[in-house]
XYZ file of C-alpha atoms in Angstrom:
239
model
C 0.000 0.000 0.000
C 1.251 3.522 -0.775
C 2.260 5.609 2.244
C 1.626 9.303 2.904
C 4.665 11.264 4.135
C 5.620 14.848 4.915
C 6.919 15.515 1.396
C 3.353 15.219 0.062
C 4.437 12.377 -2.200
C 2.729 9.013 -2.337
C 5.506 6.459 -2.243
C 5.324 2.782 -3.145
C 8.804 1.339 -3.511
C 10.947 3.871 -5.355
C 10.323 7.078 -7.279
C 13.075 8.488 -9.473
C 12.885 12.015 -10.845
C 15.446 14.670 -11.680
C 18.292 12.416 -10.566
C 16.828 11.833 -7.082
C 15.635 8.535 -5.589
C 12.967 8.524 -2.839
C 12.251 5.341 -0.887
C 10.929 4.115 2.442
C 13.180 2.559 5.084
C 11.876 1.648 8.550
C 8.948 4.009 8.150
C 11.093 6.992 7.185
C 11.555 8.607 3.770
C 15.129 8.406 2.506
C 16.398 10.675 -0.267
C 19.623 10.086 -2.209
C 21.160 10.848 -5.588
C 20.020 8.466 -8.333
C 23.126 9.001 -10.451
C 26.725 7.996 -9.955
C 29.744 10.288 -10.213
C 31.821 7.329 -11.393
C 32.653 7.409 -15.127
C 31.001 4.707 -17.219
C 33.395 1.850 -17.836
C 33.792 0.886 -21.460
C 36.220 -2.006 -21.601
C 36.629 -3.924 -24.836
C 34.556 -6.836 -23.514
C 31.783 -4.501 -22.312
C 31.740 -2.643 -25.625
C 31.591 -5.870 -27.630
C 28.697 -7.121 -25.503
C 26.736 -3.879 -25.918
C 27.257 -3.782 -29.674
C 26.310 -7.430 -30.117
C 23.097 -6.955 -28.107
C 22.259 -3.734 -29.969
C 22.528 -5.537 -33.297
C 20.534 -8.526 -32.027
C 17.737 -6.215 -30.876
C 17.676 -4.357 -34.206
C 17.354 -7.629 -36.138
C 14.538 -8.846 -33.887
C 12.555 -5.646 -34.418
C 12.240 -6.657 -38.076
C 11.958 -10.444 -37.656
C 9.227 -10.287 -35.000
C 6.693 -9.131 -37.617
C 7.253 -12.295 -39.693
C 5.750 -14.963 -37.394
C 9.095 -16.232 -36.061
C 9.061 -19.561 -34.196
C 11.631 -20.062 -31.431
C 11.241 -22.659 -28.682
C 13.249 -23.715 -25.667
C 13.527 -20.313 -24.005
C 11.502 -18.059 -21.717
C 10.201 -16.284 -24.818
C 10.736 -16.262 -28.587
C 12.947 -13.187 -28.241
C 15.006 -14.703 -25.432
C 15.749 -17.782 -27.531
C 16.512 -15.689 -30.632
C 18.870 -13.475 -28.608
C 20.626 -16.509 -27.147
C 21.369 -17.755 -30.680
C 22.058 -14.391 -32.348
C 24.476 -13.301 -29.634
C 26.819 -16.078 -30.757
C 27.390 -14.232 -34.042
C 30.376 -11.902 -34.491
C 29.832 -8.450 -33.003
C 28.925 -5.758 -35.545
C 30.475 -2.319 -34.955
C 28.667 0.692 -36.380
C 29.668 4.355 -36.021
C 27.425 6.619 -33.966
C 25.437 8.025 -36.867
C 24.479 4.480 -37.910
C 24.030 2.521 -34.708
C 20.431 3.491 -33.873
C 18.224 0.712 -35.267
C 20.928 -0.178 -37.802
C 21.408 -3.807 -38.822
C 23.597 -5.682 -41.262
C 22.912 -8.777 -43.367
C 25.276 -11.595 -42.437
C 25.304 -15.399 -42.675
C 23.916 -17.599 -39.896
C 21.397 -15.116 -38.471
C 18.793 -17.422 -36.864
C 15.218 -17.299 -38.160
C 13.721 -20.290 -36.295
C 14.427 -22.832 -33.590
C 12.440 -26.028 -33.120
C 12.308 -29.810 -33.013
C 11.725 -30.772 -36.658
C 14.746 -32.056 -38.600
C 16.732 -29.077 -40.002
C 16.834 -28.517 -43.750
C 20.289 -28.458 -45.335
C 20.286 -25.830 -48.082
C 22.633 -24.212 -50.574
C 22.521 -21.714 -53.408
C 22.832 -23.115 -56.915
C 21.023 -23.359 -60.260
C 18.364 -25.468 -61.947
C 18.551 -25.430 -65.753
C 20.373 -22.091 -65.634
C 17.951 -20.435 -63.179
C 19.167 -19.507 -59.665
C 17.713 -21.722 -56.961
C 17.744 -22.501 -53.272
C 18.497 -26.224 -53.192
C 17.675 -28.464 -50.219
C 18.146 -32.029 -48.977
C 14.415 -32.283 -48.236
C 12.915 -35.492 -49.618
C 9.170 -34.895 -50.103
C 8.492 -38.496 -49.027
C 9.735 -37.676 -45.504
C 7.416 -34.715 -44.945
C 4.817 -34.854 -42.192
C 1.158 -34.545 -43.327
C 0.004 -30.903 -43.482
C 3.594 -29.667 -43.274
C 4.302 -26.286 -44.865
C 7.428 -24.463 -45.968
C 8.285 -20.881 -45.039
C 10.857 -18.856 -46.925
C 12.424 -16.136 -44.778
C 14.203 -13.417 -46.774
C 16.565 -10.821 -45.294
C 17.332 -7.900 -47.625
C 19.963 -5.226 -47.079
C 18.804 -1.621 -47.458
C 20.475 1.737 -46.868
C 18.317 4.528 -45.479
C 18.474 8.323 -45.504
C 21.213 10.695 -46.650
C 23.729 8.933 -44.383
C 22.966 5.575 -46.030
C 22.391 3.826 -42.699
C 22.376 0.019 -43.174
C 19.037 -1.610 -42.421
C 18.382 -5.345 -42.884
C 14.698 -6.155 -43.333
C 12.961 -9.520 -43.007
C 10.004 -10.806 -44.986
C 8.321 -14.210 -45.059
C 6.210 -16.201 -47.497
C 4.677 -19.636 -47.073
C 3.973 -22.403 -49.588
C 2.854 -26.002 -49.640
C 5.725 -28.438 -50.315
C 3.822 -29.732 -53.320
C 4.162 -26.314 -54.968
C 7.955 -26.655 -55.094
C 9.732 -28.633 -57.841
C 11.649 -31.815 -57.044
C 15.238 -31.664 -58.317
C 17.313 -34.855 -58.118
C 14.894 -36.250 -55.544
C 14.774 -33.235 -53.215
C 12.799 -29.992 -53.031
C 14.139 -26.751 -54.478
C 12.879 -23.173 -54.690
C 13.748 -21.935 -58.186
C 13.704 -18.171 -58.735
C 15.963 -15.469 -60.184
C 15.944 -13.697 -56.797
C 18.484 -16.213 -55.513
C 21.191 -14.586 -57.631
C 21.114 -11.452 -55.434
C 24.206 -10.527 -53.435
C 22.364 -8.126 -51.110
C 19.897 -10.640 -49.655
C 19.833 -13.897 -47.703
C 17.336 -16.731 -47.273
C 16.300 -19.660 -45.111
C 13.693 -22.361 -45.725
C 11.869 -23.447 -42.559
C 9.706 -26.536 -42.104
C 6.499 -25.775 -40.153
C 3.902 -28.177 -38.792
C 1.354 -26.514 -36.485
C 3.491 -25.393 -33.505
C 6.655 -27.241 -34.534
C 9.407 -26.059 -36.843
C 12.963 -26.775 -37.940
C 15.961 -24.756 -36.726
C 17.307 -22.632 -39.571
C 19.552 -19.632 -40.208
C 20.280 -17.245 -43.070
C 22.294 -18.324 -46.112
C 23.740 -15.442 -48.154
C 26.376 -14.449 -50.699
C 26.722 -11.018 -49.088
C 30.070 -10.002 -47.591
C 28.949 -6.550 -46.396
C 29.216 -7.572 -42.748
C 32.970 -8.060 -43.028
C 33.626 -4.307 -43.041
C 31.701 -3.956 -39.761
C 33.423 -6.774 -37.847
C 37.093 -5.732 -38.098
C 39.390 -4.324 -35.424
C 39.338 -0.992 -37.267
C 35.527 -0.933 -37.187
C 35.579 -1.645 -33.441
C 37.981 1.215 -32.665
C 36.140 3.648 -34.939
C 32.777 2.869 -33.316
C 34.252 2.975 -29.801
C 35.436 6.553 -30.358
C 31.791 7.646 -30.253
C 31.723 6.421 -26.648
C 34.922 8.184 -25.699
C 37.180 5.262 -26.573
C 37.858 2.038 -24.712
C 38.928 1.841 -21.080
C 41.081 -0.799 -19.478
């Protein structure tokens, strides 16, 4: 229950405003500064962790609108973050880091218990294709296939990188069988600024898949030089 005190404030736990924290202790109101005079530490490990999480969050903000399926965690986002945080850290300068994201291989798009689909980029009769090891005879009844696409865009006058997800779903029978396995044949698979992943879906179950791409854009954002350049926007690294 909130308590009335001589400050005229109704307190329940803590109230922070203007850098001041008010709280109750043994029936009395205690007031102290809510900020610390200590400088923010920015060691290399701390900076890498912050940048990796920032990029993971930016990717999820796009993927979450595409019916992502992730199991085995407290939430879909928690499981996605657990997987995505294993990727190399991406270092973006200050003008680009807000909501910026970069296409790179192995970005997770699903996590589940169905057998994963091995896939590779190739051609079928001269047309680009996403080839798989998926034998249609092994599919579960009512199973569907989702194609997740991640395209690299550059926004605004500063050309801020922004990777955007989209998803489309088909019945396995709508895909051609090439050398005994399913393939998705389309000229889009020649692109070097996009990535893809085929996901098996059956009601609330799915296969665990990640992005396959020809893009090498991410390499310029994962170097030592990129780290030091981005860190300068935070005042440099500390020991």
